[in-house]
Amino acid sequence: MSEENSGARSPAIAAAIILVVAGVVFFLMPKIMLWLGSYSPWLGALFGTAVVLAFFLLFWLRARHQRRRS
């Protein structure tokens, strides 16, 4: 595999891994929110908000890192 070819695949592989992990987290999020909500509705809402914000924060940080590298 050439250096040029692996360089083009790296961002795609990283994005795919991020999306798969995020998909699993979003799939499990309702159960976790309901479990936390049994203790406190605010705790469940806080968890849901944190997960959604973390998803966007991850891509923002990755884009920022990519801009600095190039």
mmJSON file of the N, C-alpha and C atoms, coordinates in Angstrom:
{"data_MODEL":{"atom_site":{
"group_PDB":["ATOM","ATOM","ATOM","ATOM","ATOM","ATOM","ATOM","ATOM","ATOM","ATOM","ATOM","ATOM","ATOM","ATOM","ATOM","ATOM","ATOM","ATOM","ATOM","ATOM","ATOM","ATOM","ATOM","ATOM","ATOM","ATOM","ATOM","ATOM","ATOM","ATOM","ATOM","ATOM","ATOM","ATOM","ATOM","ATOM","ATOM","ATOM","ATOM","ATOM","ATOM","ATOM","ATOM","ATOM","ATOM","ATOM","ATOM","ATOM","ATOM","ATOM","ATOM","ATOM","ATOM","ATOM","ATOM","ATOM","ATOM","ATOM","ATOM","ATOM","ATOM","ATOM","ATOM","ATOM","ATOM","ATOM","ATOM","ATOM","ATOM","ATOM","ATOM","ATOM","ATOM","ATOM","ATOM","ATOM","ATOM","ATOM","ATOM","ATOM","ATOM","ATOM","ATOM","ATOM","ATOM","ATOM","ATOM","ATOM","ATOM","ATOM","ATOM","ATOM","ATOM","ATOM","ATOM","ATOM","ATOM","ATOM","ATOM","ATOM","ATOM","ATOM","ATOM","ATOM","ATOM","ATOM","ATOM","ATOM","ATOM","ATOM","ATOM","ATOM","ATOM","ATOM","ATOM","ATOM","ATOM","ATOM","ATOM","ATOM","ATOM","ATOM","ATOM","ATOM","ATOM","ATOM","ATOM","ATOM","ATOM","ATOM","ATOM","ATOM","ATOM","ATOM","ATOM","ATOM","ATOM","ATOM","ATOM","ATOM","ATOM","ATOM","ATOM","ATOM","ATOM","ATOM","ATOM","ATOM","ATOM","ATOM","ATOM","ATOM","ATOM","ATOM","ATOM","ATOM","ATOM","ATOM","ATOM","ATOM","ATOM","ATOM","ATOM","ATOM","ATOM","ATOM","ATOM","ATOM","ATOM","ATOM","ATOM","ATOM","ATOM","ATOM","ATOM","ATOM","ATOM","ATOM","ATOM","ATOM","ATOM","ATOM","ATOM","ATOM","ATOM","ATOM","ATOM","ATOM","ATOM","ATOM","ATOM","ATOM","ATOM","ATOM","ATOM","ATOM","ATOM","ATOM","ATOM","ATOM","ATOM","ATOM","ATOM","ATOM","ATOM","ATOM","ATOM","ATOM","ATOM","ATOM"],
"id":[1,2,3,4,5,6,7,8,9,10,11,12,13,14,15,16,17,18,19,20,21,22,23,24,25,26,27,28,29,30,31,32,33,34,35,36,37,38,39,40,41,42,43,44,45,46,47,48,49,50,51,52,53,54,55,56,57,58,59,60,61,62,63,64,65,66,67,68,69,70,71,72,73,74,75,76,77,78,79,80,81,82,83,84,85,86,87,88,89,90,91,92,93,94,95,96,97,98,99,100,101,102,103,104,105,106,107,108,109,110,111,112,113,114,115,116,117,118,119,120,121,122,123,124,125,126,127,128,129,130,131,132,133,134,135,136,137,138,139,140,141,142,143,144,145,146,147,148,149,150,151,152,153,154,155,156,157,158,159,160,161,162,163,164,165,166,167,168,169,170,171,172,173,174,175,176,177,178,179,180,181,182,183,184,185,186,187,188,189,190,191,192,193,194,195,196,197,198,199,200,201,202,203,204,205,206,207,208,209,210],
"type_symbol":["N","C","C","N","C","C","N","C","C","N","C","C","N","C","C","N","C","C","N","C","C","N","C","C","N","C","C","N","C","C","N","C","C","N","C","C","N","C","C","N","C","C","N","C","C","N","C","C","N","C","C","N","C","C","N","C","C","N","C","C","N","C","C","N","C","C","N","C","C","N","C","C","N","C","C","N","C","C","N","C","C","N","C","C","N","C","C","N","C","C","N","C","C","N","C","C","N","C","C","N","C","C","N","C","C","N","C","C","N","C","C","N","C","C","N","C","C","N","C","C","N","C","C","N","C","C","N","C","C","N","C","C","N","C","C","N","C","C","N","C","C","N","C","C","N","C","C","N","C","C","N","C","C","N","C","C","N","C","C","N","C","C","N","C","C","N","C","C","N","C","C","N","C","C","N","C","C","N","C","C","N","C","C","N","C","C","N","C","C","N","C","C","N","C","C","N","C","C","N","C","C","N","C","C","N","C","C","N","C","C"],
"label_atom_id":["N","CA","C","N","CA","C","N","CA","C","N","CA","C","N","CA","C","N","CA","C","N","CA","C","N","CA","C","N","CA","C","N","CA","C","N","CA","C","N","CA","C","N","CA","C","N","CA","C","N","CA","C","N","CA","C","N","CA","C","N","CA","C","N","CA","C","N","CA","C","N","CA","C","N","CA","C","N","CA","C","N","CA","C","N","CA","C","N","CA","C","N","CA","C","N","CA","C","N","CA","C","N","CA","C","N","CA","C","N","CA","C","N","CA","C","N","CA","C","N","CA","C","N","CA","C","N","CA","C","N","CA","C","N","CA","C","N","CA","C","N","CA","C","N","CA","C","N","CA","C","N","CA","C","N","CA","C","N","CA","C","N","CA","C","N","CA","C","N","CA","C","N","CA","C","N","CA","C","N","CA","C","N","CA","C","N","CA","C","N","CA","C","N","CA","C","N","CA","C","N","CA","C","N","CA","C","N","CA","C","N","CA","C","N","CA","C","N","CA","C","N","CA","C","N","CA","C","N","CA","C","N","CA","C","N","CA","C","N","CA","C","N","CA","C"],
"label_alt_id":[null,null,null,null,null,null,null,null,null,null,null,null,null,null,null,null,null,null,null,null,null,null,null,null,null,null,null,null,null,null,null,null,null,null,null,null,null,null,null,null,null,null,null,null,null,null,null,null,null,null,null,null,null,null,null,null,null,null,null,null,null,null,null,null,null,null,null,null,null,null,null,null,null,null,null,null,null,null,null,null,null,null,null,null,null,null,null,null,null,null,null,null,null,null,null,null,null,null,null,null,null,null,null,null,null,null,null,null,null,null,null,null,null,null,null,null,null,null,null,null,null,null,null,null,null,null,null,null,null,null,null,null,null,null,null,null,null,null,null,null,null,null,null,null,null,null,null,null,null,null,null,null,null,null,null,null,null,null,null,null,null,null,null,null,null,null,null,null,null,null,null,null,null,null,null,null,null,null,null,null,null,null,null,null,null,null,null,null,null,null,null,null,null,null,null,null,null,null,null,null,null,null,null,null,null,null,null,null,null,null],
"label_comp_id":["MET","MET","MET","SER","SER","SER","GLU","GLU","GLU","GLU","GLU","GLU","ASN","ASN","ASN","SER","SER","SER","GLY","GLY","GLY","ALA","ALA","ALA","ARG","ARG","ARG","SER","SER","SER","PRO","PRO","PRO","ALA","ALA","ALA","ILE","ILE","ILE","ALA","ALA","ALA","ALA","ALA","ALA","ALA","ALA","ALA","ILE","ILE","ILE","ILE","ILE","ILE","LEU","LEU","LEU","VAL","VAL","VAL","VAL","VAL","VAL","ALA","ALA","ALA","GLY","GLY","GLY","VAL","VAL","VAL","VAL","VAL","VAL","PHE","PHE","PHE","PHE","PHE","PHE","LEU","LEU","LEU","MET","MET","MET","PRO","PRO","PRO","LYS","LYS","LYS","ILE","ILE","ILE","MET","MET","MET","LEU","LEU","LEU","TRP","TRP","TRP","LEU","LEU","LEU","GLY","GLY","GLY","SER","SER","SER","TYR","TYR","TYR","SER","SER","SER","PRO","PRO","PRO","TRP","TRP","TRP","LEU","LEU","LEU","GLY","GLY","GLY","ALA","ALA","ALA","LEU","LEU","LEU","PHE","PHE","PHE","GLY","GLY","GLY","THR","THR","THR","ALA","ALA","ALA","VAL","VAL","VAL","VAL","VAL","VAL","LEU","LEU","LEU","ALA","ALA","ALA","PHE","PHE","PHE","PHE","PHE","PHE","LEU","LEU","LEU","LEU","LEU","LEU","PHE","PHE","PHE","TRP","TRP","TRP","LEU","LEU","LEU","ARG","ARG","ARG","ALA","ALA","ALA","ARG","ARG","ARG","HIS","HIS","HIS","GLN","GLN","GLN","ARG","ARG","ARG","ARG","ARG","ARG","ARG","ARG","ARG","SER","SER","SER"],
"label_asym_id":["A","A","A","A","A","A","A","A","A","A","A","A","A","A","A","A","A","A","A","A","A","A","A","A","A","A","A","A","A","A","A","A","A","A","A","A","A","A","A","A","A","A","A","A","A","A","A","A","A","A","A","A","A","A","A","A","A","A","A","A","A","A","A","A","A","A","A","A","A","A","A","A","A","A","A","A","A","A","A","A","A","A","A","A","A","A","A","A","A","A","A","A","A","A","A","A","A","A","A","A","A","A","A","A","A","A","A","A","A","A","A","A","A","A","A","A","A","A","A","A","A","A","A","A","A","A","A","A","A","A","A","A","A","A","A","A","A","A","A","A","A","A","A","A","A","A","A","A","A","A","A","A","A","A","A","A","A","A","A","A","A","A","A","A","A","A","A","A","A","A","A","A","A","A","A","A","A","A","A","A","A","A","A","A","A","A","A","A","A","A","A","A","A","A","A","A","A","A","A","A","A","A","A","A","A","A","A","A","A","A"],
"label_entity_id":["1","1","1","1","1","1","1","1","1","1","1","1","1","1","1","1","1","1","1","1","1","1","1","1","1","1","1","1","1","1","1","1","1","1","1","1","1","1","1","1","1","1","1","1","1","1","1","1","1","1","1","1","1","1","1","1","1","1","1","1","1","1","1","1","1","1","1","1","1","1","1","1","1","1","1","1","1","1","1","1","1","1","1","1","1","1","1","1","1","1","1","1","1","1","1","1","1","1","1","1","1","1","1","1","1","1","1","1","1","1","1","1","1","1","1","1","1","1","1","1","1","1","1","1","1","1","1","1","1","1","1","1","1","1","1","1","1","1","1","1","1","1","1","1","1","1","1","1","1","1","1","1","1","1","1","1","1","1","1","1","1","1","1","1","1","1","1","1","1","1","1","1","1","1","1","1","1","1","1","1","1","1","1","1","1","1","1","1","1","1","1","1","1","1","1","1","1","1","1","1","1","1","1","1","1","1","1","1","1","1"],
"label_seq_id":[1,1,1,2,2,2,3,3,3,4,4,4,5,5,5,6,6,6,7,7,7,8,8,8,9,9,9,10,10,10,11,11,11,12,12,12,13,13,13,14,14,14,15,15,15,16,16,16,17,17,17,18,18,18,19,19,19,20,20,20,21,21,21,22,22,22,23,23,23,24,24,24,25,25,25,26,26,26,27,27,27,28,28,28,29,29,29,30,30,30,31,31,31,32,32,32,33,33,33,34,34,34,35,35,35,36,36,36,37,37,37,38,38,38,39,39,39,40,40,40,41,41,41,42,42,42,43,43,43,44,44,44,45,45,45,46,46,46,47,47,47,48,48,48,49,49,49,50,50,50,51,51,51,52,52,52,53,53,53,54,54,54,55,55,55,56,56,56,57,57,57,58,58,58,59,59,59,60,60,60,61,61,61,62,62,62,63,63,63,64,64,64,65,65,65,66,66,66,67,67,67,68,68,68,69,69,69,70,70,70],
"pdbx_PDB_ins_code":[null,null,null,null,null,null,null,null,null,null,null,null,null,null,null,null,null,null,null,null,null,null,null,null,null,null,null,null,null,null,null,null,null,null,null,null,null,null,null,null,null,null,null,null,null,null,null,null,null,null,null,null,null,null,null,null,null,null,null,null,null,null,null,null,null,null,null,null,null,null,null,null,null,null,null,null,null,null,null,null,null,null,null,null,null,null,null,null,null,null,null,null,null,null,null,null,null,null,null,null,null,null,null,null,null,null,null,null,null,null,null,null,null,null,null,null,null,null,null,null,null,null,null,null,null,null,null,null,null,null,null,null,null,null,null,null,null,null,null,null,null,null,null,null,null,null,null,null,null,null,null,null,null,null,null,null,null,null,null,null,null,null,null,null,null,null,null,null,null,null,null,null,null,null,null,null,null,null,null,null,null,null,null,null,null,null,null,null,null,null,null,null,null,null,null,null,null,null,null,null,null,null,null,null,null,null,null,null,null,null],
"Cartn_x":[0.854,0.0,0.9,0.612,1.451,1.101,2.044,1.852,0.686,0.566,-0.482,-1.865,-1.992,-3.266,-3.701,-2.765,-3.135,-3.455,-2.844,-3.142,-4.55,-5.053,-6.411,-7.442,-7.072,-8.019,-8.093,-7.058,-7.004,-8.168,-8.472,-9.616,-10.942,-11.096,-12.342,-12.488,-11.394,-11.435,-11.724,-11.078,-11.317,-12.775,-13.312,-14.71,-15.661,-15.345,-16.193,-16.184,-15.022,-14.936,-15.724,-15.579,-16.306,-17.811,-18.268,-19.705,-20.25,-19.471,-19.925,-20.041,-19.028,-19.069,-20.225,-20.391,-21.497,-22.847,-22.947,-24.194,-24.547,-23.547,-23.785,-24.211,-23.529,-23.88,-25.294,-25.636,-26.979,-28.038,-27.669,-28.597,-28.88,-27.851,-28.002,-28.459,-28.395,-28.687,-30.076,-31.158,-32.462,-32.534,-31.939,-31.953,-31.164,-30.011,-29.178,-29.889,-30.529,-31.253,-32.411,-33.138,-34.238,-33.729,-32.596,-32.005,-31.561,-30.881,-30.465,-31.676,-32.695,-33.901,-34.678,-34.482,-35.147,-34.562,-33.313,-32.707,-33.044,-32.895,-33.188,-33.448,-34.582,-34.847,-33.778,-33.241,-32.191,-30.92,-30.63,-29.443,-29.583,-30.767,-31.009,-30.9,-31.473,-31.4,-29.964,-29.237,-27.841,-27.002,-27.235,-26.508,-26.814,-28.073,-28.455,-27.838,-27.877,-27.281,-25.773,-25.124,-23.674,-23.278,-24.048,-23.726,-23.864,-24.92,-25.123,-24.039,-23.726,-22.672,-21.305,-21.043,-19.763,-19.607,-20.698,-20.65,-20.176,-20.77,-20.374,-19.001,-18.678,-17.373,-16.256,-16.478,-15.486,-15.162,-16.18,-15.932,-15.329,-15.706,-15.114,-13.627,-13.275,-11.866,-11.078,-11.667,-10.979,-10.737,-11.717,-11.546,-10.479,-10.456,-9.439,-8.043,-7.922,-6.642,-6.199,-7.131,-6.802,-6.361,-6.981,-6.601,-5.183,-4.806,-3.464,-2.402,-2.745,-1.797,-1.467,-2.44,-2.183,-1.844],
"Cartn_y":[-1.165,0.0,1.228,2.154,3.341,4.337,5.212,6.254,7.162,7.468,8.353,7.735,6.462,5.761,5.652,5.331,5.209,6.563,7.625,8.973,9.405,8.92,9.265,8.464,7.266,6.419,6.752,7.296,7.533,8.373,9.523,10.308,9.561,8.789,8.044,6.95,6.277,5.23,5.838,6.957,7.619,8.068,8.646,9.092,7.906,6.803,5.612,5.057,5.017,4.538,5.447,6.748,7.715,7.528,7.354,7.194,5.89,4.82,3.539,3.647,4.217,4.377,5.285,6.395,7.309,6.623,5.794,5.07,4.131,3.436,2.533,3.336,4.451,5.285,5.836,6.325,6.854,5.751,4.527,3.402,3.078,3.144,2.822,4.016,5.209,6.419,6.431,6.037,6.079,5.21,4.002,3.136,3.753,4.322,4.941,6.164,6.955,8.139,7.747,6.692,6.244,5.717,4.996,4.482,5.637,6.62,7.784,8.613,8.674,9.43,8.844,7.562,6.982,7.541,7.999,8.65,10.136,10.777,12.199,12.536,13.173,13.56,14.515,15.35,16.286,15.543,14.46,13.674,13.014,12.494,11.912,12.949,14.122,15.2,15.687,15.769,16.202,15.207,13.929,12.902,13.002,13.122,13.237,14.452,15.56,16.786,16.627,16.025,15.841,14.93,13.881,12.959,13.659,14.408,15.106,16.163,16.921,17.925,17.29,16.155,15.475,15.009,14.587,14.167,15.316,16.487,17.638,18.165,18.12,18.573,17.715,16.423,15.526,15.892,16.13,16.5,17.896,18.815,20.152,20.08,19.295,19.149,18.458,17.468,16.782,17.73,18.538,19.505,20.521,20.955,21.919,21.31,20.056,19.368,19.203,18.872,18.695,20.023,21.123,22.438,22.801,22.476,22.782,21.924,20.683,19.766,20.169,20.731,21.045,22.506],
"Cartn_z":[0.0,0.0,0.0,-0.876,-0.968,0.124,0.387,1.405,1.04,-0.248,-0.728,-0.531,-0.765,-0.642,0.812,1.712,3.124,3.729,3.216,3.702,3.355,2.234,1.823,2.604,3.039,3.764,5.247,5.802,7.244,7.775,7.164,7.671,7.543,6.477,6.282,7.335,7.652,8.671,10.034,10.354,11.639,11.76,10.696,10.727,10.869,10.204,10.314,11.734,12.354,13.741,14.673,14.482,15.322,15.154,13.915,13.677,14.239,14.157,14.721,16.236,16.884,18.344,18.745,18.02,18.32,18.102,17.067,16.819,17.952,18.471,19.609,20.833,21.077,22.237,22.087,20.885,20.671,20.742,20.376,20.483,21.955,22.789,24.21,25.06,24.506,25.274,25.921,25.238,25.907,27.17,27.099,28.283,29.428,29.101,30.136,30.716,29.837,30.324,31.234,30.871,31.724,33.064,33.019,34.258,35.15,34.568,35.358,35.791,34.931,35.258,36.416,36.7,37.869,39.172,39.109,40.27,40.289,39.135,39.02,37.546,37.255,35.864,35.323,36.197,35.781,35.383,36.071,35.757,34.386,34.082,32.762,31.655,31.88,30.889,30.716,31.801,31.739,30.937,31.146,30.395,28.906,28.554,27.145,26.478,27.162,26.637,26.468,27.447,27.382,26.226,25.972,24.878,23.528,23.34,22.063,21.864,22.902,22.788,22.554,23.177,22.98,21.535,20.905,19.509,18.622,18.791,17.978,18.376,19.65,20.12,19.525,19.43,18.861,17.415,16.61,15.218,15.107,15.978,15.964,16.303,17.314,17.68,16.575,15.937,14.836,13.672,13.319,12.232,12.584,13.81,14.257,14.177,14.581,14.498,13.043,12.168,10.759,10.126,10.51,9.982,10.401,11.625,12.111,11.436,11.11,10.477,9.048,8.35,6.943,6.706],
"occupancy":[1.0,1.0,1.0,1.0,1.0,1.0,1.0,1.0,1.0,1.0,1.0,1.0,1.0,1.0,1.0,1.0,1.0,1.0,1.0,1.0,1.0,1.0,1.0,1.0,1.0,1.0,1.0,1.0,1.0,1.0,1.0,1.0,1.0,1.0,1.0,1.0,1.0,1.0,1.0,1.0,1.0,1.0,1.0,1.0,1.0,1.0,1.0,1.0,1.0,1.0,1.0,1.0,1.0,1.0,1.0,1.0,1.0,1.0,1.0,1.0,1.0,1.0,1.0,1.0,1.0,1.0,1.0,1.0,1.0,1.0,1.0,1.0,1.0,1.0,1.0,1.0,1.0,1.0,1.0,1.0,1.0,1.0,1.0,1.0,1.0,1.0,1.0,1.0,1.0,1.0,1.0,1.0,1.0,1.0,1.0,1.0,1.0,1.0,1.0,1.0,1.0,1.0,1.0,1.0,1.0,1.0,1.0,1.0,1.0,1.0,1.0,1.0,1.0,1.0,1.0,1.0,1.0,1.0,1.0,1.0,1.0,1.0,1.0,1.0,1.0,1.0,1.0,1.0,1.0,1.0,1.0,1.0,1.0,1.0,1.0,1.0,1.0,1.0,1.0,1.0,1.0,1.0,1.0,1.0,1.0,1.0,1.0,1.0,1.0,1.0,1.0,1.0,1.0,1.0,1.0,1.0,1.0,1.0,1.0,1.0,1.0,1.0,1.0,1.0,1.0,1.0,1.0,1.0,1.0,1.0,1.0,1.0,1.0,1.0,1.0,1.0,1.0,1.0,1.0,1.0,1.0,1.0,1.0,1.0,1.0,1.0,1.0,1.0,1.0,1.0,1.0,1.0,1.0,1.0,1.0,1.0,1.0,1.0,1.0,1.0,1.0,1.0,1.0,1.0,1.0,1.0,1.0,1.0,1.0,1.0],
"B_iso_or_equiv":[0.0,0.0,0.0,0.0,0.0,0.0,0.0,0.0,0.0,0.0,0.0,0.0,0.0,0.0,0.0,0.0,0.0,0.0,0.0,0.0,0.0,0.0,0.0,0.0,0.0,0.0,0.0,0.0,0.0,0.0,0.0,0.0,0.0,0.0,0.0,0.0,0.0,0.0,0.0,0.0,0.0,0.0,0.0,0.0,0.0,0.0,0.0,0.0,0.0,0.0,0.0,0.0,0.0,0.0,0.0,0.0,0.0,0.0,0.0,0.0,0.0,0.0,0.0,0.0,0.0,0.0,0.0,0.0,0.0,0.0,0.0,0.0,0.0,0.0,0.0,0.0,0.0,0.0,0.0,0.0,0.0,0.0,0.0,0.0,0.0,0.0,0.0,0.0,0.0,0.0,0.0,0.0,0.0,0.0,0.0,0.0,0.0,0.0,0.0,0.0,0.0,0.0,0.0,0.0,0.0,0.0,0.0,0.0,0.0,0.0,0.0,0.0,0.0,0.0,0.0,0.0,0.0,0.0,0.0,0.0,0.0,0.0,0.0,0.0,0.0,0.0,0.0,0.0,0.0,0.0,0.0,0.0,0.0,0.0,0.0,0.0,0.0,0.0,0.0,0.0,0.0,0.0,0.0,0.0,0.0,0.0,0.0,0.0,0.0,0.0,0.0,0.0,0.0,0.0,0.0,0.0,0.0,0.0,0.0,0.0,0.0,0.0,0.0,0.0,0.0,0.0,0.0,0.0,0.0,0.0,0.0,0.0,0.0,0.0,0.0,0.0,0.0,0.0,0.0,0.0,0.0,0.0,0.0,0.0,0.0,0.0,0.0,0.0,0.0,0.0,0.0,0.0,0.0,0.0,0.0,0.0,0.0,0.0,0.0,0.0,0.0,0.0,0.0,0.0,0.0,0.0,0.0,0.0,0.0,0.0],
"pdbx_formal_charge":[null,null,null,null,null,null,null,null,null,null,null,null,null,null,null,null,null,null,null,null,null,null,null,null,null,null,null,null,null,null,null,null,null,null,null,null,null,null,null,null,null,null,null,null,null,null,null,null,null,null,null,null,null,null,null,null,null,null,null,null,null,null,null,null,null,null,null,null,null,null,null,null,null,null,null,null,null,null,null,null,null,null,null,null,null,null,null,null,null,null,null,null,null,null,null,null,null,null,null,null,null,null,null,null,null,null,null,null,null,null,null,null,null,null,null,null,null,null,null,null,null,null,null,null,null,null,null,null,null,null,null,null,null,null,null,null,null,null,null,null,null,null,null,null,null,null,null,null,null,null,null,null,null,null,null,null,null,null,null,null,null,null,null,null,null,null,null,null,null,null,null,null,null,null,null,null,null,null,null,null,null,null,null,null,null,null,null,null,null,null,null,null,null,null,null,null,null,null,null,null,null,null,null,null,null,null,null,null,null,null],
"auth_seq_id":[1,1,1,2,2,2,3,3,3,4,4,4,5,5,5,6,6,6,7,7,7,8,8,8,9,9,9,10,10,10,11,11,11,12,12,12,13,13,13,14,14,14,15,15,15,16,16,16,17,17,17,18,18,18,19,19,19,20,20,20,21,21,21,22,22,22,23,23,23,24,24,24,25,25,25,26,26,26,27,27,27,28,28,28,29,29,29,30,30,30,31,31,31,32,32,32,33,33,33,34,34,34,35,35,35,36,36,36,37,37,37,38,38,38,39,39,39,40,40,40,41,41,41,42,42,42,43,43,43,44,44,44,45,45,45,46,46,46,47,47,47,48,48,48,49,49,49,50,50,50,51,51,51,52,52,52,53,53,53,54,54,54,55,55,55,56,56,56,57,57,57,58,58,58,59,59,59,60,60,60,61,61,61,62,62,62,63,63,63,64,64,64,65,65,65,66,66,66,67,67,67,68,68,68,69,69,69,70,70,70],
"auth_comp_id":["MET","MET","MET","SER","SER","SER","GLU","GLU","GLU","GLU","GLU","GLU","ASN","ASN","ASN","SER","SER","SER","GLY","GLY","GLY","ALA","ALA","ALA","ARG","ARG","ARG","SER","SER","SER","PRO","PRO","PRO","ALA","ALA","ALA","ILE","ILE","ILE","ALA","ALA","ALA","ALA","ALA","ALA","ALA","ALA","ALA","ILE","ILE","ILE","ILE","ILE","ILE","LEU","LEU","LEU","VAL","VAL","VAL","VAL","VAL","VAL","ALA","ALA","ALA","GLY","GLY","GLY","VAL","VAL","VAL","VAL","VAL","VAL","PHE","PHE","PHE","PHE","PHE","PHE","LEU","LEU","LEU","MET","MET","MET","PRO","PRO","PRO","LYS","LYS","LYS","ILE","ILE","ILE","MET","MET","MET","LEU","LEU","LEU","TRP","TRP","TRP","LEU","LEU","LEU","GLY","GLY","GLY","SER","SER","SER","TYR","TYR","TYR","SER","SER","SER","PRO","PRO","PRO","TRP","TRP","TRP","LEU","LEU","LEU","GLY","GLY","GLY","ALA","ALA","ALA","LEU","LEU","LEU","PHE","PHE","PHE","GLY","GLY","GLY","THR","THR","THR","ALA","ALA","ALA","VAL","VAL","VAL","VAL","VAL","VAL","LEU","LEU","LEU","ALA","ALA","ALA","PHE","PHE","PHE","PHE","PHE","PHE","LEU","LEU","LEU","LEU","LEU","LEU","PHE","PHE","PHE","TRP","TRP","TRP","LEU","LEU","LEU","ARG","ARG","ARG","ALA","ALA","ALA","ARG","ARG","ARG","HIS","HIS","HIS","GLN","GLN","GLN","ARG","ARG","ARG","ARG","ARG","ARG","ARG","ARG","ARG","SER","SER","SER"],
"auth_asym_id":["A","A","A","A","A","A","A","A","A","A","A","A","A","A","A","A","A","A","A","A","A","A","A","A","A","A","A","A","A","A","A","A","A","A","A","A","A","A","A","A","A","A","A","A","A","A","A","A","A","A","A","A","A","A","A","A","A","A","A","A","A","A","A","A","A","A","A","A","A","A","A","A","A","A","A","A","A","A","A","A","A","A","A","A","A","A","A","A","A","A","A","A","A","A","A","A","A","A","A","A","A","A","A","A","A","A","A","A","A","A","A","A","A","A","A","A","A","A","A","A","A","A","A","A","A","A","A","A","A","A","A","A","A","A","A","A","A","A","A","A","A","A","A","A","A","A","A","A","A","A","A","A","A","A","A","A","A","A","A","A","A","A","A","A","A","A","A","A","A","A","A","A","A","A","A","A","A","A","A","A","A","A","A","A","A","A","A","A","A","A","A","A","A","A","A","A","A","A","A","A","A","A","A","A","A","A","A","A","A","A"],
"auth_atom_id":["N","CA","C","N","CA","C","N","CA","C","N","CA","C","N","CA","C","N","CA","C","N","CA","C","N","CA","C","N","CA","C","N","CA","C","N","CA","C","N","CA","C","N","CA","C","N","CA","C","N","CA","C","N","CA","C","N","CA","C","N","CA","C","N","CA","C","N","CA","C","N","CA","C","N","CA","C","N","CA","C","N","CA","C","N","CA","C","N","CA","C","N","CA","C","N","CA","C","N","CA","C","N","CA","C","N","CA","C","N","CA","C","N","CA","C","N","CA","C","N","CA","C","N","CA","C","N","CA","C","N","CA","C","N","CA","C","N","CA","C","N","CA","C","N","CA","C","N","CA","C","N","CA","C","N","CA","C","N","CA","C","N","CA","C","N","CA","C","N","CA","C","N","CA","C","N","CA","C","N","CA","C","N","CA","C","N","CA","C","N","CA","C","N","CA","C","N","CA","C","N","CA","C","N","CA","C","N","CA","C","N","CA","C","N","CA","C","N","CA","C","N","CA","C","N","CA","C","N","CA","C","N","CA","C","N","CA","C","N","CA","C","N","CA","C"],
"pdbx_PDB_model_num":[1,1,1,1,1,1,1,1,1,1,1,1,1,1,1,1,1,1,1,1,1,1,1,1,1,1,1,1,1,1,1,1,1,1,1,1,1,1,1,1,1,1,1,1,1,1,1,1,1,1,1,1,1,1,1,1,1,1,1,1,1,1,1,1,1,1,1,1,1,1,1,1,1,1,1,1,1,1,1,1,1,1,1,1,1,1,1,1,1,1,1,1,1,1,1,1,1,1,1,1,1,1,1,1,1,1,1,1,1,1,1,1,1,1,1,1,1,1,1,1,1,1,1,1,1,1,1,1,1,1,1,1,1,1,1,1,1,1,1,1,1,1,1,1,1,1,1,1,1,1,1,1,1,1,1,1,1,1,1,1,1,1,1,1,1,1,1,1,1,1,1,1,1,1,1,1,1,1,1,1,1,1,1,1,1,1,1,1,1,1,1,1,1,1,1,1,1,1,1,1,1,1,1,1,1,1,1,1,1,1]
}}}
